[in-house]
mmCIF file of C-alpha atoms in Angstrom:
data_model
loop_
_atom_site.group_PDB
_atom_site.id
_atom_site.type_symbol
_atom_site.label_atom_id
_atom_site.label_comp_id
_atom_site.label_asym_id
_atom_site.label_seq_id
_atom_site.Cartn_x
_atom_site.Cartn_y
_atom_site.Cartn_z
ATOM 1 C CA MET A 1 -0.116 -0.353 0.258
ATOM 2 C CA PRO A 2 1.202 3.963 -0.744
ATOM 3 C CA LYS A 3 2.906 5.701 1.988
ATOM 4 C CA VAL A 4 0.972 8.838 0.776
ATOM 5 C CA ASP A 5 -2.459 9.055 0.286
ATOM 6 C CA TYR A 6 -2.151 12.473 -2.449
ATOM 7 C CA ARG A 7 -5.247 13.054 -3.280
ATOM 8 C CA LEU A 8 -5.284 17.066 -2.435
ATOM 9 C CA ASN A 9 -1.960 18.351 -1.752
ATOM 10 C CA ALA A 10 -2.907 21.480 -0.200
ATOM 11 C CA ILE A 11 0.527 23.406 -0.734
ATOM 12 C CA VAL A 12 0.562 26.651 1.784
ATOM 13 C CA ASP A 13 2.897 28.703 -0.221
ATOM 14 C CA PHE A 14 5.015 31.995 2.421
ATOM 15 C CA ASP A 15 5.700 34.015 -0.700
ATOM 16 C CA ALA A 16 1.969 33.768 -2.708
ATOM 17 C CA ILE A 17 -0.202 33.575 0.505
ATOM 18 C CA GLY A 18 1.687 36.901 2.719
ATOM 19 C CA PRO A 19 3.808 37.114 4.831
ATOM 20 C CA ASP A 20 0.187 38.136 7.270
ATOM 21 C CA GLY A 21 -1.430 35.074 6.425
ATOM 22 C CA ALA A 22 -1.872 32.372 9.910
ATOM 23 C CA LEU A 23 -0.251 29.450 8.165
ATOM 24 C CA ALA A 24 -0.705 27.684 11.025
ATOM 25 C CA GLU A 25 -4.626 27.503 10.778
ATOM 26 C CA LEU A 26 -4.639 27.938 6.979
ATOM 27 C CA ALA A 27 -2.988 24.507 7.561
ATOM 28 C CA LEU A 28 -5.545 22.473 9.047
ATOM 29 C CA ALA A 29 -8.995 24.508 7.710
ATOM 30 C CA ALA A 30 -7.565 22.113 4.847
ATOM 31 C CA VAL A 31 -7.222 19.651 6.330
ATOM 32 C CA ARG A 32 -10.363 19.967 7.675
ATOM 33 C CA GLY A 33 -11.389 20.427 4.455
ATOM 34 C CA GLY A 34 -10.240 17.421 3.246
ATOM 35 C CA ALA A 35 -7.180 18.159 2.477
ATOM 36 C CA THR A 36 -4.306 14.447 2.388
ATOM 37 C CA ILE A 37 -1.142 15.696 2.430
ATOM 38 C CA ILE A 38 0.032 19.390 3.612
ATOM 39 C CA GLN A 39 3.512 20.530 1.446
ATOM 40 C CA TYR A 40 5.014 23.853 3.360
ATOM 41 C CA ARG A 41 6.953 25.997 0.577
ATOM 42 C CA ASP A 42 9.358 28.863 1.153
ATOM 43 C CA LYS A 43 12.261 30.113 -1.144
ATOM 44 C CA ASN A 44 13.115 33.740 0.292
ATOM 45 C CA SER A 45 12.810 33.311 4.722
ATOM 46 C CA ALA A 46 16.085 32.987 6.863
ATOM 47 C CA THR A 47 16.613 29.158 7.858
ATOM 48 C CA ARG A 48 15.223 29.669 11.869
ATOM 49 C CA ASP A 49 12.607 31.801 9.880
ATOM 50 C CA MET A 50 11.574 29.168 8.239
ATOM 51 C CA VAL A 51 12.022 25.527 10.668
ATOM 52 C CA ALA A 52 9.234 27.560 13.158
ATOM 53 C CA ARG A 53 7.027 27.803 10.367
ATOM 54 C CA ALA A 54 7.622 24.464 10.167
ATOM 55 C CA ARG A 55 7.004 23.501 13.257
ATOM 56 C CA GLU A 56 4.014 25.921 14.270
ATOM 57 C CA ILE A 57 2.197 24.555 10.588
ATOM 58 C CA HIS A 58 3.319 20.331 12.615
ATOM 59 C CA ALA A 59 2.165 21.128 15.545
ATOM 60 C CA ALA A 60 -1.605 22.284 13.620
ATOM 61 C CA VAL A 61 -1.912 19.801 12.020
ATOM 62 C CA GLY A 62 0.453 16.791 12.998
ATOM 63 C CA PRO A 63 -2.493 15.926 15.279
ATOM 64 C CA THR A 64 -4.730 15.235 12.193
ATOM 65 C CA GLY A 65 -2.402 12.581 11.284
ATOM 66 C CA VAL A 66 -1.925 14.300 8.036
ATOM 67 C CA PRO A 67 1.408 14.763 7.182
ATOM 68 C CA LEU A 68 3.613 17.878 6.382
ATOM 69 C CA LEU A 69 6.734 18.282 3.903
ATOM 70 C CA VAL A 70 8.915 21.209 3.410
ATOM 71 C CA ASN A 71 9.441 22.199 -0.418
ATOM 72 C CA ASP A 72 13.286 22.056 -0.862
ATOM 73 C CA ARG A 73 14.911 22.393 2.272
ATOM 74 C CA ILE A 74 16.313 18.462 3.614
ATOM 75 C CA ASP A 75 17.614 20.755 6.742
ATOM 76 C CA VAL A 76 14.503 22.800 7.890
ATOM 77 C CA ALA A 77 12.792 20.094 8.007
ATOM 78 C CA LEU A 78 13.865 17.985 9.638
ATOM 79 C CA ALA A 79 14.666 20.469 12.036
ATOM 80 C CA GLY A 80 10.916 20.862 12.085
ATOM 81 C CA GLY A 81 10.499 17.602 12.667
ATOM 82 C CA VAL A 82 7.848 17.085 10.088
ATOM 83 C CA GLU A 83 7.288 13.675 7.668
ATOM 84 C CA GLY A 84 8.978 14.370 5.129
ATOM 85 C CA VAL A 85 10.314 16.729 1.852
ATOM 86 C CA HIS A 86 9.354 17.509 -1.802
ATOM 87 C CA VAL A 87 12.453 17.739 -4.407
ATOM 88 C CA GLY A 88 12.598 19.125 -7.398
ATOM 89 C CA ARG A 89 15.352 18.166 -10.062
ATOM 90 C CA GLU A 90 17.589 21.347 -8.895
ATOM 91 C CA ASP A 91 18.135 19.724 -4.976
ATOM 92 C CA MET A 92 19.830 17.286 -3.179
ATOM 93 C CA ALA A 93 19.465 14.241 -4.841
ATOM 94 C CA VAL A 94 17.108 11.582 -3.904
ATOM 95 C CA ALA A 95 19.580 9.313 -2.425
ATOM 96 C CA ASP A 96 21.016 11.601 -0.499
ATOM 97 C CA VAL A 97 18.158 12.658 0.562
ATOM 98 C CA ARG A 98 17.074 9.342 1.653
ATOM 99 C CA ARG A 99 20.372 8.608 3.799
ATOM 100 C CA LEU A 100 19.653 12.480 5.628
ATOM 101 C CA ILE A 101 15.575 11.842 6.621
ATOM 102 C CA GLY A 102 15.433 7.371 6.802
ATOM 103 C CA PRO A 103 13.764 5.048 5.563
ATOM 104 C CA ASP A 104 10.103 6.437 7.179
ATOM 105 C CA ALA A 105 10.541 9.670 6.486
ATOM 106 C CA ILE A 106 8.128 10.627 2.950
ATOM 107 C CA ILE A 107 9.960 12.101 -0.562
ATOM 108 C CA GLY A 108 7.796 13.474 -2.970
ATOM 109 C CA LEU A 109 9.347 14.515 -6.540
ATOM 110 C CA THR A 110 9.046 16.622 -8.682
ATOM 111 C CA VAL A 111 8.801 15.699 -12.204
ATOM 112 C CA LYS A 112 9.088 18.225 -16.149
ATOM 113 C CA ASN A 113 10.268 15.754 -18.678
ATOM 114 C CA ASP A 114 11.418 12.446 -19.960
ATOM 115 C CA ALA A 115 14.340 12.359 -17.534
ATOM 116 C CA ASP A 116 12.752 13.375 -14.557
ATOM 117 C CA ALA A 117 9.894 11.134 -14.862
ATOM 118 C CA GLN A 118 12.930 8.324 -15.045
ATOM 119 C CA ALA A 119 14.684 9.543 -11.880
ATOM 120 C CA ALA A 120 11.168 8.779 -10.279
ATOM 121 C CA ILE A 121 11.522 5.042 -10.974
ATOM 122 C CA ASP A 122 15.388 5.058 -10.055
ATOM 123 C CA GLY A 123 14.477 7.302 -6.742
ATOM 124 C CA ASP A 124 12.895 5.663 -3.461
ATOM 125 C CA ILE A 125 10.372 7.819 -3.806
ATOM 126 C CA ASP A 126 6.784 8.239 -2.106
ATOM 127 C CA TYR A 127 4.794 9.798 -4.879
ATOM 128 C CA ALA A 128 5.806 11.673 -7.563
ATOM 129 C CA CYS A 129 3.684 15.009 -8.875
ATOM 130 C CA ILE A 130 3.891 16.142 -12.519
ATOM 131 C CA GLY A 131 4.166 19.527 -13.574
ATOM 132 C CA GLY A 132 3.067 22.493 -13.974
ATOM 133 C CA LEU A 133 0.007 21.534 -16.522
ATOM 134 C CA PHE A 134 -0.945 24.960 -16.846
ATOM 135 C CA GLU A 135 -0.142 28.647 -16.118
ATOM 136 C CA THR A 136 -0.236 29.631 -12.819
ATOM 137 C CA PRO A 137 0.110 33.022 -10.585
ATOM 138 C CA THR A 138 1.956 31.609 -7.845
ATOM 139 C CA LYS A 139 4.656 30.565 -10.021
ATOM 140 C CA GLU A 140 6.015 30.499 -12.650
ATOM 141 C CA ASN A 141 5.430 28.339 -15.701
ATOM 142 C CA LEU A 142 7.214 28.394 -18.976
ATOM 143 C CA HIS A 143 6.264 25.551 -20.675
ATOM 144 C CA PRO A 144 3.141 23.992 -19.456
ATOM 145 C CA ILE A 145 2.549 20.271 -20.809
ATOM 146 C CA GLY A 146 -1.382 20.034 -20.605
ATOM 147 C CA PHE A 147 -3.469 17.167 -19.909
ATOM 148 C CA GLU A 148 -2.064 15.137 -22.336
ATOM 149 C CA GLY A 149 2.078 15.342 -21.255
ATOM 150 C CA PHE A 150 1.288 15.389 -17.897
ATOM 151 C CA ARG A 151 -1.168 11.450 -19.893
ATOM 152 C CA ARG A 152 2.249 10.258 -21.321
ATOM 153 C CA LEU A 153 4.076 11.287 -18.377
ATOM 154 C CA ALA A 154 2.289 9.665 -16.256
ATOM 155 C CA ALA A 155 2.186 6.804 -18.252
ATOM 156 C CA ILE A 156 5.534 6.352 -18.213
ATOM 157 C CA ILE A 157 5.728 6.303 -14.330
ATOM 158 C CA ARG A 158 3.786 3.902 -14.016
ATOM 159 C CA GLY A 159 4.684 1.525 -16.327
ATOM 160 C CA ALA A 160 7.263 0.611 -14.051
ATOM 161 C CA LYS A 161 5.722 1.549 -10.827
ATOM 162 C CA PRO A 162 1.957 1.445 -10.425
ATOM 163 C CA GLN A 163 1.528 1.545 -6.906
ATOM 164 C CA LEU A 164 3.446 4.386 -6.965
ATOM 165 C CA PRO A 165 1.128 7.841 -6.159
ATOM 166 C CA VAL A 166 1.160 10.561 -8.916
ATOM 167 C CA GLY A 167 0.089 13.590 -8.879
ATOM 168 C CA ALA A 168 -0.756 16.475 -11.424
ATOM 169 C CA ILE A 169 0.119 20.401 -10.207
ATOM 170 C CA ALA A 170 -0.579 23.257 -11.866
ATOM 171 C CA GLY A 171 -3.615 25.651 -13.004
ATOM 172 C CA ILE A 172 -5.652 23.091 -11.314
ATOM 173 C CA GLY A 173 -8.868 24.505 -9.498
ATOM 174 C CA LEU A 174 -12.249 23.044 -9.221
ATOM 175 C CA GLU A 175 -13.256 22.564 -13.286
ATOM 176 C CA ARG A 176 -9.624 21.415 -14.176
ATOM 177 C CA THR A 177 -9.676 18.265 -10.998
ATOM 178 C CA PRO A 178 -11.547 15.885 -13.096
ATOM 179 C CA PRO A 179 -9.394 15.562 -16.165
ATOM 180 C CA ALA A 180 -6.361 15.316 -13.867
ATOM 181 C CA ILE A 181 -7.700 12.413 -13.039
ATOM 182 C CA GLU A 182 -9.069 11.316 -16.413
ATOM 183 C CA ALA A 183 -5.800 12.058 -17.739
ATOM 184 C CA GLY A 184 -4.175 9.501 -14.273
ATOM 185 C CA ALA A 185 -3.730 12.003 -11.531
ATOM 186 C CA ASP A 186 -4.140 9.965 -8.442
ATOM 187 C CA GLY A 187 -4.500 13.326 -6.745
ATOM 188 C CA VAL A 188 -3.878 17.241 -7.348
ATOM 189 C CA ALA A 189 -1.322 19.792 -6.068
ATOM 190 C CA VAL A 190 -2.511 23.563 -5.258
ATOM 191 C CA ILE A 191 -2.921 26.433 -3.645
ATOM 192 C CA SER A 192 -4.670 28.952 -4.896
ATOM 193 C CA ALA A 193 -7.591 26.692 -5.276
ATOM 194 C CA ILE A 194 -7.510 26.611 -1.476
ATOM 195 C CA PHE A 195 -5.354 29.305 -0.418
ATOM 196 C CA ARG A 196 -6.678 31.894 -2.277
ATOM 197 C CA GLN A 197 -10.504 31.398 -1.087
ATOM 198 C CA LYS A 198 -12.480 33.350 1.099
ATOM 199 C CA ASP A 199 -12.971 29.973 1.872
ATOM 200 C CA PRO A 200 -10.174 27.566 2.298
ATOM 201 C CA GLN A 201 -12.068 24.491 4.053
ATOM 202 C CA ALA A 202 -14.990 25.293 1.549
ATOM 203 C CA ALA A 203 -12.751 25.506 -1.118
ATOM 204 C CA ALA A 204 -11.132 22.370 0.273
ATOM 205 C CA GLN A 205 -14.111 20.127 0.743
ATOM 206 C CA ALA A 206 -14.879 20.536 -2.565
ATOM 207 C CA LEU A 207 -11.459 19.808 -4.325
ATOM 208 C CA ARG A 208 -11.203 16.719 -2.068
ATOM 209 C CA ARG A 209 -14.926 15.603 -3.032
ATOM 210 C CA ALA A 210 -14.301 16.183 -6.815
ATOM 211 C CA VAL A 211 -11.038 14.325 -6.527
ATOM 212 C CA ASP A 212 -13.219 11.665 -5.467
ATOM 213 C CA GLN A 213 -15.429 11.751 -7.892
ATOM 214 C CA ALA A 214 -13.150 11.593 -10.124
ATOM 215 C CA LEU A 215 -11.791 8.550 -8.849
ATOM 216 C CA HIS A 216 -14.534 6.904 -8.440
ATOM 217 C CA VAL A 217 -16.002 6.828 -12.259
ATOM 218 C CA ARG A 218 -12.285 6.274 -12.841
ATOM 219 C CA ALA A 219 -12.422 2.596 -10.987
ATOM 220 C CA ARG A 220 -15.517 2.012 -12.378
ATOM 221 C CA ARG A 221 -14.480 3.017 -16.365
ATOM 222 C CA GLU A 222 -11.886 0.616 -15.728
ATOM 223 C CA GLU A 223 -13.490 -2.259 -13.979
ATOM 224 C CA ARG A 224 -15.645 -2.666 -16.966
ATOM 225 C CA ALA A 225 -12.818 -3.019 -19.957
#
């Protein structure tokens, strides 16, 4: 059984939400709405501030059993006592990450192209997140791959690791969630679709409902095939 339930990855992005956002409260609202994994992303803050925020978020969501991951920063994840890390092609190699954080921690990997898909196959990871699919207001995406690009990369990974959870990221909201699942995603990763809404908990509930319904439809279709 996969270590990670990737149906709804709520990314608490400090740069996107802003310094006035109460990250821990927002993360907990997302979890109460149905987020199955929380990721803390912060590209510019001082390390000490990041560790403090990671601990604060973890204190809020930890009791729920939903794991917290830190984007990029293995040192912050270790110091913050969280459940894992999410890394990309420019970060530390997966093998080195695994040696540092141990066999039980969660490692997620960004996949943008065929080489990244092969890295997901070769690496000791717990999920792959493919993207970006579309333009997004929170992160520059020069080469969106769309649903067809996602479908192709997901098929490469699934051919070698059929049980590895695969998520979709970038520009995903309610309308794009069902086609993302239909294209092969096990879940979606979002920022704006939850944390830039008036009611983050309600937004998370709607997204989780859409994911679950789309997964049910896909499962029934696969049973008939």
